[in-house]
Short mmCIF file of C-alpha atoms in Angstrom, two decimals:
data_model
loop_
_atom_site.label_atom_id
_atom_site.label_comp_id
_atom_site.label_asym_id
_atom_site.label_seq_id
_atom_site.Cartn_x
_atom_site.Cartn_y
_atom_site.Cartn_z
CA MET Z 27 29.00 -59.55 76.58
CA VAL Z 28 29.69 -56.66 78.98
CA ASP Z 29 28.08 -55.48 82.24
CA LEU Z 30 28.36 -51.70 82.17
CA LYS Z 31 25.57 -51.31 84.72
CA GLY Z 32 27.36 -53.49 87.27
CA GLN Z 33 30.60 -51.58 86.80
CA TYR Z 34 28.76 -48.27 87.09
CA GLU Z 35 27.26 -49.27 90.44
CA GLN Z 36 30.79 -49.46 91.92
CA ILE Z 37 31.60 -45.85 90.99
CA LYS Z 38 28.08 -44.44 90.88
CA GLU Z 39 28.43 -41.72 93.51
CA GLN Z 40 31.68 -40.38 92.07
CA VAL Z 41 30.38 -40.42 88.50
CA ASN Z 42 27.06 -38.77 89.34
CA SER Z 43 28.71 -36.05 91.40
CA SER Z 44 31.40 -35.36 88.78
CA VAL Z 45 28.92 -35.20 85.90
CA LEU Z 46 26.76 -32.72 87.81
CA ASP Z 47 29.85 -30.64 88.52
CA VAL Z 48 30.59 -30.43 84.80
CA ILE Z 49 27.00 -29.48 84.01
CA ASN Z 50 27.05 -26.76 86.67
CA SER Z 51 30.37 -25.45 85.38
CA THR Z 52 29.06 -25.39 81.76
CA ALA Z 53 32.65 -26.12 80.62
CA PHE Z 54 31.51 -28.83 78.23
CA ILE Z 55 34.29 -28.73 75.60
CA ASN Z 56 38.00 -28.79 76.51
CA GLY Z 57 37.16 -27.99 80.11
CA PRO Z 58 39.32 -28.64 83.19
CA GLU Z 59 38.18 -32.27 83.36
CA VAL Z 60 39.62 -32.97 79.91
CA HIS Z 61 42.98 -31.45 80.82
CA SER Z 62 43.10 -33.32 84.14
CA PHE Z 63 42.29 -36.62 82.47
CA GLN Z 64 44.97 -35.98 79.86
CA LYS Z 65 47.63 -35.48 82.54
CA GLU Z 66 46.52 -38.48 84.56
CA LEU Z 67 46.59 -40.75 81.53
CA GLU Z 68 50.06 -39.45 80.59
CA GLU Z 69 51.26 -40.45 84.06
CA TYR Z 70 49.61 -43.87 83.87
CA LEU Z 71 51.06 -44.71 80.45
CA GLU Z 72 54.39 -42.96 81.14
CA VAL Z 73 54.05 -41.17 77.81
CA LYS Z 74 54.87 -37.50 77.24
CA HIS Z 75 51.75 -36.48 75.35
CA VAL Z 76 48.12 -37.58 75.40
CA ILE Z 77 45.82 -35.70 73.04
CA PRO Z 78 42.14 -36.54 73.68
CA CYS Z 79 39.73 -36.64 70.74
CA ALA Z 80 36.18 -37.63 69.85
CA ASN Z 81 36.59 -41.37 69.18
CA GLY Z 82 39.09 -44.11 68.41
CA THR Z 83 38.63 -44.00 64.65
CA ASP Z 84 39.36 -40.27 64.64
CA ALA Z 85 42.41 -40.98 66.77
CA LEU Z 86 43.85 -43.29 64.11
CA GLN Z 87 43.09 -40.86 61.30
CA ILE Z 88 44.55 -37.89 63.17
CA ALA Z 89 47.71 -39.84 64.00
CA MET Z 90 48.24 -40.46 60.28
CA MET Z 91 47.45 -36.86 59.42
CA GLY Z 92 49.98 -35.69 61.99
CA LEU Z 93 52.70 -37.79 60.39
CA GLY Z 94 52.13 -36.06 57.05
CA LEU Z 95 51.47 -39.24 55.09
CA GLU Z 96 50.53 -38.48 51.49
CA PRO Z 97 48.13 -40.11 49.00
CA GLY Z 98 49.65 -43.27 47.56
CA ASP Z 99 51.87 -43.97 50.57
CA GLU Z 100 51.52 -47.60 51.63
CA VAL Z 101 50.51 -48.50 55.17
CA ILE Z 102 50.82 -52.12 56.32
CA THR Z 103 48.31 -53.48 58.81
CA ALA Z 104 46.63 -56.73 59.86
CA ASP Z 105 43.97 -58.44 57.77
CA PHE Z 106 42.30 -59.80 60.91
CA THR Z 107 40.91 -56.80 62.78
CA PHE Z 108 38.03 -54.33 62.83
CA ALA Z 109 37.53 -52.23 59.71
CA ALA Z 110 38.28 -48.90 61.42
CA THR Z 111 41.98 -49.68 61.20
CA VAL Z 112 41.92 -49.82 57.41
CA GLU Z 113 39.09 -47.39 56.68
CA VAL Z 114 41.09 -44.38 57.89
CA ILE Z 115 43.94 -45.40 55.60
CA ALA Z 116 41.54 -45.43 52.66
CA LEU Z 117 39.84 -42.19 53.72
CA LEU Z 118 43.19 -40.39 53.58
CA ARG Z 119 43.79 -41.87 50.10
CA LEU Z 120 46.72 -43.84 51.42
CA THR Z 121 47.17 -47.41 50.18
CA PRO Z 122 46.27 -50.12 52.70
CA VAL Z 123 48.45 -53.21 52.55
CA LEU Z 124 46.85 -56.10 54.44
CA VAL Z 125 48.97 -58.97 55.75
CA ASP Z 126 48.34 -62.17 57.67
CA VAL Z 127 48.46 -62.68 61.43
CA GLU Z 128 49.97 -65.17 63.87
CA PRO Z 129 47.78 -68.18 64.79
CA ASP Z 130 48.28 -67.99 68.56
CA SER Z 131 48.22 -64.27 69.38
CA PHE Z 132 45.99 -63.25 66.41
CA ASN Z 133 48.34 -60.27 65.99
CA ILE Z 134 50.11 -59.09 62.85
CA ASP Z 135 52.87 -61.44 61.66
CA PRO Z 136 56.29 -59.71 61.49
CA GLU Z 137 57.42 -62.05 58.72
CA ALA Z 138 54.42 -61.03 56.64
CA ILE Z 139 55.29 -57.38 57.25
CA LYS Z 140 58.80 -57.93 55.89
CA LYS Z 141 57.46 -59.49 52.69
CA ALA Z 142 55.00 -56.63 52.13
CA ILE Z 143 57.50 -53.74 52.29
CA THR Z 144 58.05 -51.81 49.06
CA PRO Z 145 59.67 -48.45 48.27
CA LYS Z 146 56.23 -46.87 48.81
CA THR Z 147 55.81 -48.23 52.35
CA LYS Z 148 55.71 -45.48 54.94
CA ALA Z 149 54.09 -46.95 58.06
CA ILE Z 150 53.08 -50.08 59.97
CA VAL Z 151 49.92 -50.25 62.08
CA PRO Z 152 50.11 -53.12 64.59
CA VAL Z 153 46.80 -53.80 66.34
CA HIS Z 154 47.07 -55.09 69.90
CA LEU Z 155 44.16 -57.40 69.26
CA PHE Z 156 41.86 -58.64 72.01
CA GLY Z 157 44.14 -57.04 74.63
CA GLN Z 158 47.53 -58.63 73.89
CA SER Z 159 50.49 -56.72 72.50
CA ALA Z 160 51.80 -57.45 69.04
CA ASN Z 161 55.46 -58.49 68.74
CA MET Z 162 56.88 -54.99 69.16
CA ASP Z 163 60.52 -56.16 69.33
CA GLU Z 164 60.30 -57.39 65.76
CA ILE Z 165 58.03 -54.62 64.51
CA MET Z 166 60.19 -51.79 65.84
CA ALA Z 167 63.31 -53.49 64.41
CA ILE Z 168 61.66 -53.74 60.99
CA ALA Z 169 60.54 -50.11 61.17
CA ASN Z 170 63.98 -48.87 62.17
CA LYS Z 171 65.66 -50.84 59.39
CA HIS Z 172 63.35 -49.45 56.71
CA ASN Z 173 62.78 -45.97 58.20
CA LEU Z 174 59.04 -46.54 58.71
CA TYR Z 175 56.58 -45.04 61.18
CA VAL Z 176 54.87 -47.31 63.69
CA ILE Z 177 51.29 -46.34 64.58
CA GLU Z 178 49.96 -48.51 67.40
CA ASP Z 179 46.24 -49.28 67.34
CA ASN Z 180 45.75 -49.66 71.09
CA ALA Z 181 41.94 -49.56 71.11
CA GLN Z 182 41.75 -53.04 72.68
CA GLY Z 183 45.00 -53.04 74.62
CA ILE Z 184 45.02 -50.15 77.07
CA GLY Z 185 46.74 -51.16 80.30
CA SER Z 186 48.69 -54.02 78.73
CA SER Z 187 52.49 -54.11 78.76
CA TYR Z 188 55.20 -55.45 76.50
CA LYS Z 189 58.57 -56.75 77.68
CA PHE Z 190 61.35 -56.19 75.17
CA SER Z 191 64.23 -58.60 74.68
CA ASN Z 192 66.53 -56.15 76.51
CA GLY Z 193 64.42 -56.50 79.65
CA THR Z 194 62.63 -53.16 79.55
CA THR Z 195 58.85 -53.09 79.90
CA THR Z 196 56.62 -50.47 78.29
CA LYS Z 197 52.87 -50.06 78.22
CA THR Z 198 51.29 -50.50 74.82
CA GLY Z 199 50.55 -47.15 73.25
CA ALA Z 200 53.89 -45.76 74.40
CA ILE Z 201 56.12 -47.86 72.12
CA GLY Z 202 55.65 -46.69 68.53
CA HIS Z 203 56.04 -43.23 67.06
CA VAL Z 204 52.37 -42.55 67.77
CA ALA Z 205 49.37 -44.52 69.03
CA SER Z 206 45.61 -44.31 69.17
CA THR Z 207 42.98 -45.67 71.50
CA SER Z 208 39.21 -45.79 71.85
CA PHE Z 209 37.10 -45.12 74.92
CA PHE Z 210 34.01 -46.78 73.45
CA PRO Z 211 31.84 -47.92 76.41
CA SER Z 212 32.75 -51.62 76.12
CA LYS Z 213 36.52 -51.01 76.13
CA ASN Z 214 38.63 -51.85 79.17
CA LEU Z 215 38.70 -48.11 79.86
CA GLY Z 216 35.41 -46.89 78.43
CA CYS Z 217 33.30 -43.77 78.78
CA TYR Z 218 29.51 -43.44 78.46
CA GLY Z 219 29.55 -42.34 74.83
CA ASP Z 220 32.29 -41.95 72.25
CA GLY Z 221 35.83 -40.90 73.04
CA GLY Z 222 39.42 -41.51 72.01
CA ALA Z 223 42.99 -40.29 72.35
CA ILE Z 224 46.34 -40.13 70.58
CA PHE Z 225 49.65 -40.81 72.38
CA THR Z 226 53.19 -39.84 71.44
CA ASN Z 227 56.58 -39.06 72.95
CA ASN Z 228 57.45 -36.73 70.06
CA ASP Z 229 57.03 -33.05 70.99
CA ASP Z 230 56.74 -31.78 67.41
CA LEU Z 231 54.23 -34.46 66.43
CA ALA Z 232 52.16 -33.73 69.53
CA HIS Z 233 52.07 -30.05 68.62
CA THR Z 234 50.86 -30.85 65.10
CA ILE Z 235 48.19 -33.23 66.37
CA ARG Z 236 46.87 -30.69 68.89
CA GLY Z 237 46.20 -28.42 65.95
CA VAL Z 238 44.66 -31.14 63.81
CA VAL Z 239 42.04 -32.10 66.43
CA ASN Z 240 40.85 -28.48 66.66
CA HIS Z 241 40.25 -27.41 63.06
CA GLY Z 242 43.97 -26.82 62.54
CA MET Z 243 43.97 -23.96 65.05
CA TYR Z 244 46.56 -23.09 67.68
CA LYS Z 245 45.18 -19.56 67.92
CA ARG Z 246 41.47 -18.92 67.43
CA TYR Z 247 40.57 -18.34 63.77
CA HIS Z 248 44.20 -18.92 62.69
CA HIS Z 249 44.24 -22.23 60.78
CA ASP Z 250 47.85 -23.35 60.42
CA VAL Z 251 47.27 -26.96 59.37
CA VAL Z 252 44.39 -28.88 57.80
CA GLY Z 253 42.37 -30.14 60.72
CA VAL Z 254 39.19 -31.81 61.84
CA ASN Z 255 36.69 -31.24 64.64
CA SER Z 256 37.45 -34.04 67.10
CA ARG Z 257 37.37 -33.26 70.79
CA LEU Z 258 36.64 -35.27 73.93
CA ASP Z 259 33.83 -33.62 75.86
CA SER Z 260 34.15 -32.85 79.56
CA ILE Z 261 31.39 -35.21 80.72
CA GLN Z 262 33.14 -38.18 79.08
CA ALA Z 263 36.46 -37.03 80.53
CA THR Z 264 35.11 -36.94 84.07
CA ILE Z 265 33.75 -40.49 83.67
CA LEU Z 266 37.14 -41.65 82.42
CA ARG Z 267 38.82 -39.94 85.38
CA ALA Z 268 36.61 -41.98 87.71
CA LYS Z 269 37.54 -45.20 85.92
CA LEU Z 270 41.26 -44.70 85.27
CA PRO Z 271 42.39 -45.39 88.88
CA ASN Z 272 40.49 -48.69 88.64
CA LEU Z 273 41.90 -49.76 85.27
CA ASP Z 274 44.50 -52.17 86.66
CA HIS Z 275 41.83 -53.67 88.93
CA TYR Z 276 39.49 -54.02 85.96
CA ASN Z 277 42.20 -55.74 83.93
CA ASN Z 278 43.08 -58.07 86.81
CA ALA Z 279 39.40 -59.03 87.07
CA ARG Z 280 39.39 -59.84 83.35
CA ARG Z 281 42.52 -61.98 83.76
CA ALA Z 282 40.94 -63.79 86.72
CA ALA Z 283 37.89 -64.60 84.58
CA ALA Z 284 40.16 -65.75 81.74
CA ARG Z 285 42.02 -68.10 84.11
CA LYS Z 286 38.72 -69.68 85.16
CA TYR Z 287 37.63 -70.04 81.54
CA ASN Z 288 40.98 -71.67 80.66
CA LYS Z 289 40.77 -74.10 83.56
CA ALA Z 290 37.25 -75.16 82.62
CA PHE Z 291 38.22 -75.76 78.98
CA GLU Z 292 41.52 -77.49 79.73
CA GLY Z 293 41.79 -80.76 77.80
CA ILE Z 294 38.48 -80.30 75.98
CA GLU Z 295 38.81 -81.52 72.41
CA ASN Z 296 38.09 -79.04 69.60
CA ILE Z 297 38.62 -75.99 71.86
CA ILE Z 298 41.80 -73.88 71.72
CA THR Z 299 42.01 -71.33 74.52
CA PRO Z 300 43.82 -67.98 74.18
CA LYS Z 301 47.59 -68.16 74.35
CA VAL Z 302 49.44 -65.60 76.44
CA GLU Z 303 52.78 -64.71 74.93
CA GLY Z 304 55.85 -62.83 76.16
CA ASN Z 305 54.92 -62.46 79.82
CA SER Z 306 56.51 -59.37 81.36
CA CYS Z 307 57.45 -61.19 84.55
CA GLY Z 308 60.28 -62.79 82.61
CA THR Z 309 58.81 -66.21 82.00
CA ASN Z 310 57.49 -67.38 78.67
CA HIS Z 311 54.72 -69.66 79.81
CA ASN Z 312 51.19 -70.04 78.53
CA THR Z 313 49.57 -68.80 81.74
CA ILE Z 314 47.76 -65.66 82.83
CA CYS Z 315 49.69 -63.67 85.41
CA ASP Z 316 48.58 -60.43 87.12
CA THR Z 317 52.24 -59.41 87.45
CA CYS Z 318 52.72 -59.47 83.71
CA ASN Z 319 49.92 -57.23 82.40
CA CYS Z 320 50.80 -58.60 78.96
CA HIS Z 321 47.21 -59.56 78.14
CA VAL Z 322 44.25 -57.51 79.36
CA PHE Z 323 41.53 -59.64 77.72
CA HIS Z 324 39.42 -57.07 76.00
CA GLN Z 325 37.96 -60.21 74.47
CA TYR Z 326 38.23 -63.83 75.58
CA THR Z 327 38.36 -65.64 72.24
CA LEU Z 328 38.29 -69.38 71.68
CA ARG Z 329 39.05 -71.28 68.52
CA ILE Z 330 36.43 -73.96 67.79
CA THR Z 331 38.18 -76.45 65.52
CA ASN Z 332 35.47 -79.00 64.70
CA GLY Z 333 33.75 -76.86 62.07
CA LYS Z 334 30.75 -76.20 64.33
CA ARG Z 335 31.53 -72.67 65.52
CA ASP Z 336 28.33 -71.18 64.12
CA GLN Z 337 26.20 -73.98 65.57
CA LEU Z 338 27.83 -73.42 68.96
CA ALA Z 339 27.12 -69.69 68.74
CA GLN Z 340 23.47 -70.45 68.05
CA HIS Z 341 23.39 -72.93 70.94
CA LEU Z 342 24.80 -70.29 73.29
CA ASN Z 343 22.26 -67.71 72.16
CA ASP Z 344 19.44 -70.23 72.56
CA ASN Z 345 20.56 -70.76 76.15
CA GLY Z 346 20.84 -67.10 77.03
CA VAL Z 347 24.62 -66.81 76.71
CA PRO Z 348 25.78 -63.87 74.57
CA CYS Z 349 28.77 -64.41 72.32
CA GLY Z 350 30.44 -62.73 69.40
CA VAL Z 351 32.43 -63.57 66.28
CA TYR Z 352 35.27 -61.08 66.01
CA TYR Z 353 35.71 -61.13 63.03
CA PRO Z 354 33.65 -63.14 60.53
CA ILE Z 355 35.06 -61.74 57.26
CA PRO Z 356 38.72 -60.91 56.49
CA LEU Z 357 39.31 -57.29 55.54
CA HIS Z 358 40.78 -58.36 52.21
CA SER Z 359 37.41 -59.97 51.40
CA GLN Z 360 35.31 -56.98 52.37
CA LYS Z 361 33.72 -55.30 49.36
CA ALA Z 362 35.14 -51.89 50.30
CA TYR Z 363 38.73 -53.14 50.49
CA GLN Z 364 39.02 -55.83 47.84
CA ASP Z 365 42.08 -55.42 45.66
CA THR Z 366 43.62 -57.44 42.86
CA ARG Z 367 46.95 -57.23 44.70
CA TYR Z 368 45.69 -59.73 47.28
CA ASN Z 369 46.14 -63.46 46.88
CA GLU Z 370 44.15 -65.85 49.06
CA ALA Z 371 47.29 -67.92 49.56
CA ASP Z 372 48.80 -64.98 51.47
CA PHE Z 373 46.16 -65.17 54.23
CA PRO Z 374 46.00 -68.79 55.44
CA ILE Z 375 45.80 -67.94 59.15
CA THR Z 376 43.21 -65.19 58.82
CA ASN Z 377 41.07 -67.34 56.52
CA GLN Z 378 41.15 -70.10 59.13
CA LEU Z 379 40.51 -67.86 62.13
CA VAL Z 380 37.37 -66.31 60.68
CA LYS Z 381 35.86 -69.81 60.61
CA GLU Z 382 36.87 -70.71 64.18
CA VAL Z 383 36.94 -67.72 66.53
CA LEU Z 384 34.23 -67.24 69.13
CA SER Z 385 34.36 -64.68 71.93
CA LEU Z 386 32.61 -65.32 75.25
CA PRO Z 387 31.37 -62.72 77.76
CA MET Z 388 34.32 -60.85 79.26
CA HIS Z 389 33.99 -58.01 81.75
CA THR Z 390 34.89 -56.97 85.26
CA GLU Z 391 31.69 -58.22 86.92
CA LEU Z 392 31.77 -61.88 85.83
CA ASP Z 393 31.23 -64.16 88.82
CA ASP Z 394 31.89 -67.87 89.34
CA GLU Z 395 28.26 -68.86 88.81
CA GLN Z 396 28.10 -67.06 85.48
CA ILE Z 397 31.42 -68.53 84.30
CA GLU Z 398 30.33 -72.04 85.30
CA PHE Z 399 27.06 -71.68 83.39
CA ILE Z 400 28.82 -70.29 80.30
CA THR Z 401 31.56 -72.92 80.24
CA ASN Z 402 29.17 -75.82 80.88
CA THR Z 403 26.96 -74.61 78.02
CA VAL Z 404 29.96 -74.61 75.71
CA ILE Z 405 31.37 -77.94 76.87
CA ASN Z 406 28.01 -79.77 76.71
CA PHE Z 407 27.63 -78.77 73.07
CA VAL Z 408 31.21 -79.54 72.04
CA LYS Z 409 31.14 -82.97 73.70
CA ASP Z 410 27.86 -84.04 72.03
#
């Protein structure tokens, strides 16, 4: 699904040299490399504060802790996403409220958000799923109307942009009150272990979060807030520093691969290719444009509409083509998160998507020969 070795070969000398420098310095935790990466990512995202941490799940949890959410507060998020988004809500004894998604973007449905708001609602967590921004115009308007926090889950969307109806363009992760991301190795910007970060433009919130990530300390052995131990180590930071200048190139390579996939599948019955919405270049076409940066294709996800998704997945595996089903079970159906509040009729899109979605290999090293083999393997099965 990803080719981390091929990507490494392009930056091998820089990575090897930088890692050895960290080892020789012995500044393994919160060393100069971490602080340099923080500043460089702030400049890239055009956000005031980046607070690195140990992983993307911690980043989400710490963002919620920083906002001071209390047990029983309701947090609305998408039913169709990875469990980390909802597990941190449950861990903090907040109340997760799952809602349906849009059929084309797979992102949280603003109309479903509106219906789910109660007097106990305190926050919305939009997930920029598979690399495309959620509808932040609508989400921010809803949040402002109801005085709610917006916590962006940007684990799959780093480098993508969103164009607002007023013409301004902002990178995902710099739109809501606070955001989180993951640097898991397979992410568009990934390290060689675990890593994550929190983003915000709010000075006071950033100050609180900096304490939370370090046992609640601003001064050694003075614990001013309840905290956790969640820090990005210097070796991971130096790897991320090597990759960050290449992030736009990586994302353009993913878009180029997505264009080739789309062209190959054009007009093929029972295959729905990813839809690109709200292009930042000002057009609203269903194409993939390097100027837009509105979709960075963390995953390239088809919908297989003939009821044979699982058979196709097996066929691909049998022919040496990796693939993935993200995600096979709705969160509202997961044993850990089942709740009598949920009605199956409220999740028609999610319940359909989990039967149809299939993600194909997507990474920066895909070449034409690989894409041709993958697409022909898919098409030959679907046409039979």
